[in-house]
């Protein structure tokens, strides 16, 4: 078992549980992640949790979101859920996240009544046993103190299936694989596992677009931010069991990078797929 002081799992679970302030209206808080801006994964996870509360009998199968403005972590975030449609098998929800009356994020999500059907998937890639890979969290904790980039605990363990860590990336490559798992047993609440997945899905996906250029997260020239984020949920999973995030970047141009991810459980089942485009702008290239 990993050192509990390296993680903030319970803190994140508490953040994802929103306060209801009106009919289909919820309020969430934020935490400091080394920047005055709200962490994008937190807004994804909270929005999914807000939408899921209004569809308790169905499971989310897709969400599509856009980041409009950077949020301020010191201010609460209000989430307004619109019940767009409830059909015979599917329900659609739209969520708008706002701070001080300014929209910072919008998401559309679709929920489906569980059913059986045809099944196939992309095979899981070859990978190392996560139990044989050193935790990147422990490596980060041992790094020399840097007041500009303080160590921030995370809700899950990360283990990079390549040389280096998830910050430096798989330099020169367009692909990367990261194992992840919450270090404690989580509640049976499936919506909480899905919301935590949304939170974690914003770690490292866009960073894949930096690898071919040998640029490390934290480079002072780098301006990086999520622009849009999509997740498709395929099969049930648990965030307290190992999941392999297999990521790739097919393109970078115009100051933007595009990344895809496929997520597998330990048995090789494809549980989710992701797509994200983000800003990867280099400022003052000569410095």
mmCIF file of C-alpha atoms in Angstrom:
data_model
loop_
_atom_site.group_PDB
_atom_site.id
_atom_site.type_symbol
_atom_site.label_atom_id
_atom_site.label_comp_id
_atom_site.label_asym_id
_atom_site.label_seq_id
_atom_site.Cartn_x
_atom_site.Cartn_y
_atom_site.Cartn_z
ATOM 1 C CA UNK A 1 0.000 0.000 0.000
ATOM 2 C CA UNK A 2 1.306 3.437 -0.914
ATOM 3 C CA UNK A 3 1.990 6.112 1.718
ATOM 4 C CA UNK A 4 -1.409 7.827 2.256
ATOM 5 C CA UNK A 5 0.306 11.224 2.601
ATOM 6 C CA UNK A 6 1.164 11.092 -1.108
ATOM 7 C CA UNK A 7 -2.510 11.152 -2.123
ATOM 8 C CA UNK A 8 -5.605 13.300 -1.623
ATOM 9 C CA UNK A 9 -8.141 10.669 -2.661
ATOM 10 C CA UNK A 10 -10.766 11.464 -0.036
ATOM 11 C CA UNK A 11 -10.393 15.200 -0.623
ATOM 12 C CA UNK A 12 -11.210 14.743 -4.311
ATOM 13 C CA UNK A 13 -14.144 12.427 -3.571
ATOM 14 C CA UNK A 14 -15.524 15.109 -1.259
ATOM 15 C CA UNK A 15 -15.064 17.770 -3.963
ATOM 16 C CA UNK A 16 -17.001 15.675 -6.472
ATOM 17 C CA UNK A 17 -20.012 15.446 -4.144
ATOM 18 C CA UNK A 18 -21.873 18.667 -4.869
ATOM 19 C CA UNK A 19 -24.196 20.714 -2.684
ATOM 20 C CA UNK A 20 -27.714 21.063 -4.082
ATOM 21 C CA UNK A 21 -28.757 24.738 -4.048
ATOM 22 C CA UNK A 22 -31.946 24.536 -6.119
ATOM 23 C CA UNK A 23 -33.887 22.384 -8.579
ATOM 24 C CA UNK A 24 -31.213 20.760 -10.773
ATOM 25 C CA UNK A 25 -28.712 23.355 -9.528
ATOM 26 C CA UNK A 26 -25.579 22.393 -7.611
ATOM 27 C CA UNK A 27 -22.522 24.084 -6.151
ATOM 28 C CA UNK A 28 -18.991 22.757 -5.981
ATOM 29 C CA UNK A 29 -15.739 23.885 -4.398
ATOM 30 C CA UNK A 30 -12.199 23.665 -5.767
ATOM 31 C CA UNK A 31 -8.731 22.974 -4.459
ATOM 32 C CA UNK A 32 -5.305 24.378 -5.256
ATOM 33 C CA UNK A 33 -3.460 22.489 -7.983
ATOM 34 C CA UNK A 34 -0.397 24.714 -8.349
ATOM 35 C CA UNK A 35 -2.214 27.358 -10.400
ATOM 36 C CA UNK A 36 -4.857 30.009 -9.676
ATOM 37 C CA UNK A 37 -6.980 28.307 -12.340
ATOM 38 C CA UNK A 38 -9.390 25.471 -11.599
ATOM 39 C CA UNK A 39 -8.125 22.056 -12.723
ATOM 40 C CA UNK A 40 -10.086 21.062 -15.834
ATOM 41 C CA UNK A 41 -10.575 17.465 -14.744
ATOM 42 C CA UNK A 42 -12.290 18.667 -11.592
ATOM 43 C CA UNK A 43 -14.917 20.558 -13.628
ATOM 44 C CA UNK A 44 -15.446 17.523 -15.874
ATOM 45 C CA UNK A 45 -15.919 15.250 -12.863
ATOM 46 C CA UNK A 46 -18.227 17.635 -11.015
ATOM 47 C CA UNK A 47 -20.340 18.269 -14.133
ATOM 48 C CA UNK A 48 -20.727 14.542 -14.725
ATOM 49 C CA UNK A 49 -21.702 14.030 -11.088
ATOM 50 C CA UNK A 50 -24.318 16.817 -11.329
ATOM 51 C CA UNK A 51 -25.804 15.355 -14.503
ATOM 52 C CA UNK A 52 -25.746 11.794 -13.154
ATOM 53 C CA UNK A 53 -27.709 12.729 -10.041
ATOM 54 C CA UNK A 54 -30.665 13.577 -12.300
ATOM 55 C CA UNK A 55 -30.529 10.183 -14.100
ATOM 56 C CA UNK A 56 -30.053 7.655 -11.268
ATOM 57 C CA UNK A 57 -31.503 4.702 -13.195
ATOM 58 C CA UNK A 58 -29.231 5.049 -16.272
ATOM 59 C CA UNK A 59 -25.476 4.991 -16.884
ATOM 60 C CA UNK A 60 -23.468 7.625 -18.718
ATOM 61 C CA UNK A 61 -22.134 6.401 -22.065
ATOM 62 C CA UNK A 62 -20.710 9.655 -23.469
ATOM 63 C CA UNK A 63 -19.895 13.225 -22.567
ATOM 64 C CA UNK A 64 -18.742 16.095 -24.748
ATOM 65 C CA UNK A 65 -17.409 19.260 -23.153
ATOM 66 C CA UNK A 66 -15.787 22.598 -23.928
ATOM 67 C CA UNK A 67 -13.683 24.805 -21.666
ATOM 68 C CA UNK A 68 -14.730 28.426 -22.185
ATOM 69 C CA UNK A 69 -12.829 30.402 -19.537
ATOM 70 C CA UNK A 70 -10.302 29.529 -16.836
ATOM 71 C CA UNK A 71 -11.999 29.146 -13.463
ATOM 72 C CA UNK A 72 -10.780 30.698 -10.211
ATOM 73 C CA UNK A 73 -10.087 27.996 -7.617
ATOM 74 C CA UNK A 74 -10.911 30.414 -4.786
ATOM 75 C CA UNK A 75 -14.537 30.819 -5.927
ATOM 76 C CA UNK A 76 -17.362 28.256 -5.835
ATOM 77 C CA UNK A 77 -18.646 26.842 -9.123
ATOM 78 C CA UNK A 78 -22.380 26.657 -9.842
ATOM 79 C CA UNK A 79 -23.641 23.830 -12.045
ATOM 80 C CA UNK A 80 -27.023 24.112 -13.751
ATOM 81 C CA UNK A 81 -28.397 20.895 -15.274
ATOM 82 C CA UNK A 82 -30.862 21.032 -18.154
ATOM 83 C CA UNK A 83 -32.972 17.906 -18.641
ATOM 84 C CA UNK A 84 -32.901 18.011 -22.433
ATOM 85 C CA UNK A 85 -34.718 14.719 -23.039
ATOM 86 C CA UNK A 86 -35.722 11.454 -21.375
ATOM 87 C CA UNK A 87 -36.534 8.802 -23.976
ATOM 88 C CA UNK A 88 -37.351 5.128 -23.760
ATOM 89 C CA UNK A 89 -33.696 4.074 -23.482
ATOM 90 C CA UNK A 90 -31.609 7.257 -23.460
ATOM 91 C CA UNK A 91 -31.509 10.489 -21.466
ATOM 92 C CA UNK A 92 -29.698 13.670 -22.471
ATOM 93 C CA UNK A 93 -28.416 16.291 -20.060
ATOM 94 C CA UNK A 94 -26.683 19.631 -20.588
ATOM 95 C CA UNK A 95 -24.602 21.175 -17.808
ATOM 96 C CA UNK A 96 -23.381 24.785 -17.625
ATOM 97 C CA UNK A 97 -20.717 25.657 -15.045
ATOM 98 C CA UNK A 98 -20.494 29.302 -13.970
ATOM 99 C CA UNK A 99 -18.600 31.553 -11.596
ATOM 100 C CA UNK A 100 -19.977 34.989 -10.693
ATOM 101 C CA UNK A 101 -22.414 34.746 -13.591
ATOM 102 C CA UNK A 102 -19.719 33.936 -16.179
ATOM 103 C CA UNK A 103 -19.900 30.615 -18.009
ATOM 104 C CA UNK A 104 -16.603 28.771 -17.772
ATOM 105 C CA UNK A 105 -17.554 25.301 -19.053
ATOM 106 C CA UNK A 106 -20.361 23.491 -20.862
ATOM 107 C CA UNK A 107 -21.012 19.761 -21.190
ATOM 108 C CA UNK A 108 -23.542 17.536 -22.921
ATOM 109 C CA UNK A 109 -23.898 13.989 -21.625
ATOM 110 C CA UNK A 110 -25.956 10.998 -22.733
ATOM 111 C CA UNK A 111 -27.152 8.245 -20.391
ATOM 112 C CA UNK A 112 -28.457 4.823 -21.407
ATOM 113 C CA UNK A 113 -30.516 2.127 -19.787
ATOM 114 C CA UNK A 114 -28.223 -0.897 -19.450
ATOM 115 C CA UNK A 115 -28.744 -3.580 -22.102
ATOM 116 C CA UNK A 116 -26.975 -6.443 -23.853
ATOM 117 C CA UNK A 117 -25.792 -6.196 -27.460
ATOM 118 C CA UNK A 118 -23.073 -6.961 -29.991
ATOM 119 C CA UNK A 119 -19.587 -6.671 -28.533
ATOM 120 C CA UNK A 120 -16.092 -6.215 -29.937
ATOM 121 C CA UNK A 121 -13.128 -4.016 -29.073
ATOM 122 C CA UNK A 122 -9.643 -2.919 -30.010
ATOM 123 C CA UNK A 123 -7.223 -5.373 -28.332
ATOM 124 C CA UNK A 124 -5.288 -4.116 -25.344
ATOM 125 C CA UNK A 125 -1.672 -3.219 -26.151
ATOM 126 C CA UNK A 126 1.266 -5.068 -24.654
ATOM 127 C CA UNK A 127 2.219 -3.534 -21.324
ATOM 128 C CA UNK A 128 4.217 -4.129 -18.177
ATOM 129 C CA UNK A 129 2.686 -5.405 -14.944
ATOM 130 C CA UNK A 130 1.857 -2.237 -12.953
ATOM 131 C CA UNK A 131 2.989 -3.912 -9.741
ATOM 132 C CA UNK A 132 6.544 -4.063 -11.183
ATOM 133 C CA UNK A 133 6.667 -0.343 -12.077
ATOM 134 C CA UNK A 134 7.767 2.314 -9.600
ATOM 135 C CA UNK A 135 5.157 4.857 -8.567
ATOM 136 C CA UNK A 136 5.663 8.281 -10.155
ATOM 137 C CA UNK A 137 4.048 9.843 -7.086
ATOM 138 C CA UNK A 138 6.951 8.735 -4.896
ATOM 139 C CA UNK A 139 9.407 10.083 -7.489
ATOM 140 C CA UNK A 140 7.675 13.483 -7.524
ATOM 141 C CA UNK A 141 7.771 13.635 -3.724
ATOM 142 C CA UNK A 142 11.550 13.099 -3.769
ATOM 143 C CA UNK A 143 12.169 15.956 -6.232
ATOM 144 C CA UNK A 144 13.941 19.054 -4.832
ATOM 145 C CA UNK A 145 11.446 21.668 -3.561
ATOM 146 C CA UNK A 146 10.355 24.226 -6.162
ATOM 147 C CA UNK A 147 8.084 27.021 -4.884
ATOM 148 C CA UNK A 148 6.911 27.741 -8.436
ATOM 149 C CA UNK A 149 5.785 24.134 -8.939
ATOM 150 C CA UNK A 150 4.887 22.710 -5.512
ATOM 151 C CA UNK A 151 4.169 19.004 -5.190
ATOM 152 C CA UNK A 152 0.412 18.509 -5.218
ATOM 153 C CA UNK A 153 -1.004 15.192 -3.993
ATOM 154 C CA UNK A 154 -3.214 13.342 -6.488
ATOM 155 C CA UNK A 155 -6.237 11.071 -5.947
ATOM 156 C CA UNK A 156 -4.629 8.129 -7.761
ATOM 157 C CA UNK A 157 -1.288 6.451 -8.264
ATOM 158 C CA UNK A 158 0.433 6.877 -11.649
ATOM 159 C CA UNK A 159 2.931 4.406 -13.081
ATOM 160 C CA UNK A 160 4.518 5.178 -16.445
ATOM 161 C CA UNK A 161 5.131 2.184 -18.692
ATOM 162 C CA UNK A 162 8.182 3.844 -20.284
ATOM 163 C CA UNK A 163 11.460 5.441 -19.233
ATOM 164 C CA UNK A 164 10.976 8.668 -17.300
ATOM 165 C CA UNK A 165 7.757 9.851 -15.689
ATOM 166 C CA UNK A 166 4.420 11.253 -16.846
ATOM 167 C CA UNK A 167 5.779 14.825 -16.637
ATOM 168 C CA UNK A 168 8.782 14.272 -18.891
ATOM 169 C CA UNK A 169 6.798 11.984 -21.178
ATOM 170 C CA UNK A 170 7.968 9.367 -23.650
ATOM 171 C CA UNK A 171 10.276 11.811 -25.430
ATOM 172 C CA UNK A 172 10.292 11.632 -29.223
ATOM 173 C CA UNK A 173 7.300 9.281 -29.321
ATOM 174 C CA UNK A 174 3.670 9.887 -30.276
ATOM 175 C CA UNK A 175 2.334 7.295 -27.816
ATOM 176 C CA UNK A 176 2.441 6.689 -24.067
ATOM 177 C CA UNK A 177 0.967 4.256 -21.541
ATOM 178 C CA UNK A 178 0.149 5.048 -17.917
ATOM 179 C CA UNK A 179 -1.252 2.697 -15.282
ATOM 180 C CA UNK A 180 -3.441 4.311 -12.635
ATOM 181 C CA UNK A 181 -5.403 3.211 -9.571
ATOM 182 C CA UNK A 182 -6.874 4.843 -6.477
ATOM 183 C CA UNK A 183 -4.820 3.746 -3.427
ATOM 184 C CA UNK A 184 -7.838 3.045 -1.215
ATOM 185 C CA UNK A 185 -11.018 1.014 -1.601
ATOM 186 C CA UNK A 186 -13.756 3.270 -2.953
ATOM 187 C CA UNK A 187 -17.509 3.199 -2.278
ATOM 188 C CA UNK A 188 -19.775 1.055 -4.464
ATOM 189 C CA UNK A 189 -21.377 4.224 -5.930
ATOM 190 C CA UNK A 190 -20.821 3.769 -9.675
ATOM 191 C CA UNK A 191 -21.428 7.459 -10.409
ATOM 192 C CA UNK A 192 -18.564 8.341 -8.073
ATOM 193 C CA UNK A 193 -16.205 6.028 -10.001
ATOM 194 C CA UNK A 194 -17.307 7.650 -13.270
ATOM 195 C CA UNK A 195 -16.900 11.174 -11.876
ATOM 196 C CA UNK A 196 -13.431 10.322 -10.535
ATOM 197 C CA UNK A 197 -12.553 8.905 -13.961
ATOM 198 C CA UNK A 198 -13.587 12.262 -15.454
ATOM 199 C CA UNK A 199 -11.310 14.019 -12.958
ATOM 200 C CA UNK A 200 -8.334 11.769 -13.720
ATOM 201 C CA UNK A 201 -8.871 11.767 -17.501
ATOM 202 C CA UNK A 202 -7.464 15.313 -17.714
ATOM 203 C CA UNK A 203 -4.108 14.209 -16.257
ATOM 204 C CA UNK A 204 -1.531 13.661 -18.957
ATOM 205 C CA UNK A 205 -3.691 13.163 -22.054
ATOM 206 C CA UNK A 206 -2.761 16.503 -23.618
ATOM 207 C CA UNK A 207 0.812 16.131 -22.424
ATOM 208 C CA UNK A 208 1.180 13.388 -25.044
ATOM 209 C CA UNK A 209 1.243 16.111 -27.720
ATOM 210 C CA UNK A 210 4.430 17.545 -26.166
ATOM 211 C CA UNK A 211 6.429 14.312 -26.411
ATOM 212 C CA UNK A 212 7.415 14.445 -30.121
ATOM 213 C CA UNK A 213 8.924 17.882 -29.490
ATOM 214 C CA UNK A 214 10.844 16.999 -26.332
ATOM 215 C CA UNK A 215 8.973 19.594 -24.257
ATOM 216 C CA UNK A 216 8.356 18.891 -20.590
ATOM 217 C CA UNK A 217 5.342 19.991 -18.585
ATOM 218 C CA UNK A 218 6.490 23.016 -16.566
ATOM 219 C CA UNK A 219 8.667 24.428 -19.367
ATOM 220 C CA UNK A 220 8.493 28.224 -18.776
ATOM 221 C CA UNK A 221 7.876 28.834 -22.484
ATOM 222 C CA UNK A 222 4.799 26.613 -22.537
ATOM 223 C CA UNK A 223 1.189 27.785 -22.413
ATOM 224 C CA UNK A 224 -1.018 24.706 -22.171
ATOM 225 C CA UNK A 225 -4.757 24.451 -21.611
ATOM 226 C CA UNK A 226 -7.607 22.064 -22.459
ATOM 227 C CA UNK A 227 -10.031 23.334 -25.109
ATOM 228 C CA UNK A 228 -12.449 20.412 -25.402
ATOM 229 C CA UNK A 229 -12.758 16.978 -23.869
ATOM 230 C CA UNK A 230 -14.807 13.908 -24.818
ATOM 231 C CA UNK A 231 -15.221 10.559 -23.080
ATOM 232 C CA UNK A 232 -17.083 7.456 -24.245
ATOM 233 C CA UNK A 233 -17.789 4.889 -21.526
ATOM 234 C CA UNK A 234 -17.910 1.325 -22.882
ATOM 235 C CA UNK A 235 -17.856 -1.142 -19.988
ATOM 236 C CA UNK A 236 -18.102 -1.085 -16.174
ATOM 237 C CA UNK A 237 -14.892 -0.381 -14.240
ATOM 238 C CA UNK A 238 -13.621 0.539 -10.806
ATOM 239 C CA UNK A 239 -11.168 3.349 -10.111
ATOM 240 C CA UNK A 240 -9.629 1.399 -7.221
ATOM 241 C CA UNK A 241 -8.473 -1.311 -9.657
ATOM 242 C CA UNK A 242 -5.636 -0.874 -12.153
ATOM 243 C CA UNK A 243 -6.538 0.862 -15.430
ATOM 244 C CA UNK A 244 -4.165 1.271 -18.382
ATOM 245 C CA UNK A 245 -4.397 4.615 -20.193
ATOM 246 C CA UNK A 246 -3.007 4.044 -23.703
ATOM 247 C CA UNK A 247 -2.632 7.458 -25.370
ATOM 248 C CA UNK A 248 -1.522 8.802 -28.730
ATOM 249 C CA UNK A 249 -1.228 12.134 -30.525
ATOM 250 C CA UNK A 250 -1.976 12.092 -34.278
ATOM 251 C CA UNK A 251 -1.502 15.824 -34.850
ATOM 252 C CA UNK A 252 -0.225 19.158 -33.575
ATOM 253 C CA UNK A 253 -0.644 22.367 -35.582
ATOM 254 C CA UNK A 254 -1.819 25.943 -35.215
ATOM 255 C CA UNK A 255 -0.824 26.075 -31.549
ATOM 256 C CA UNK A 256 -3.078 23.105 -30.742
ATOM 257 C CA UNK A 257 -2.483 19.429 -30.059
ATOM 258 C CA UNK A 258 -4.933 16.561 -30.591
ATOM 259 C CA UNK A 259 -4.790 13.441 -28.423
ATOM 260 C CA UNK A 260 -6.742 10.184 -28.146
ATOM 261 C CA UNK A 261 -6.819 7.645 -25.358
ATOM 262 C CA UNK A 262 -8.101 4.098 -24.879
ATOM 263 C CA UNK A 263 -8.457 2.813 -21.327
ATOM 264 C CA UNK A 264 -8.267 -0.884 -20.422
ATOM 265 C CA UNK A 265 -8.807 -2.829 -17.219
ATOM 266 C CA UNK A 266 -6.283 -5.381 -15.939
ATOM 267 C CA UNK A 267 -8.070 -8.168 -17.862
ATOM 268 C CA UNK A 268 -7.697 -6.299 -21.177
ATOM 269 C CA UNK A 269 -11.287 -5.061 -21.444
ATOM 270 C CA UNK A 270 -11.718 -1.692 -23.166
ATOM 271 C CA UNK A 271 -13.652 0.342 -20.598
ATOM 272 C CA UNK A 272 -13.496 3.854 -22.090
ATOM 273 C CA UNK A 273 -12.126 5.999 -24.910
ATOM 274 C CA UNK A 274 -11.184 9.686 -24.838
ATOM 275 C CA UNK A 275 -10.365 12.563 -27.168
ATOM 276 C CA UNK A 276 -8.992 15.970 -26.285
ATOM 277 C CA UNK A 277 -7.692 19.000 -28.144
ATOM 278 C CA UNK A 278 -5.803 21.645 -26.264
ATOM 279 C CA UNK A 279 -3.649 24.725 -26.537
ATOM 280 C CA UNK A 280 0.089 23.975 -26.644
ATOM 281 C CA UNK A 281 1.534 27.377 -27.404
ATOM 282 C CA UNK A 282 5.237 28.205 -27.055
ATOM 283 C CA UNK A 283 5.898 31.772 -25.968
ATOM 284 C CA UNK A 284 9.253 33.517 -26.439
ATOM 285 C CA UNK A 285 10.819 30.599 -28.292
ATOM 286 C CA UNK A 286 14.279 32.160 -28.204
ATOM 287 C CA UNK A 287 14.501 32.060 -24.377
#
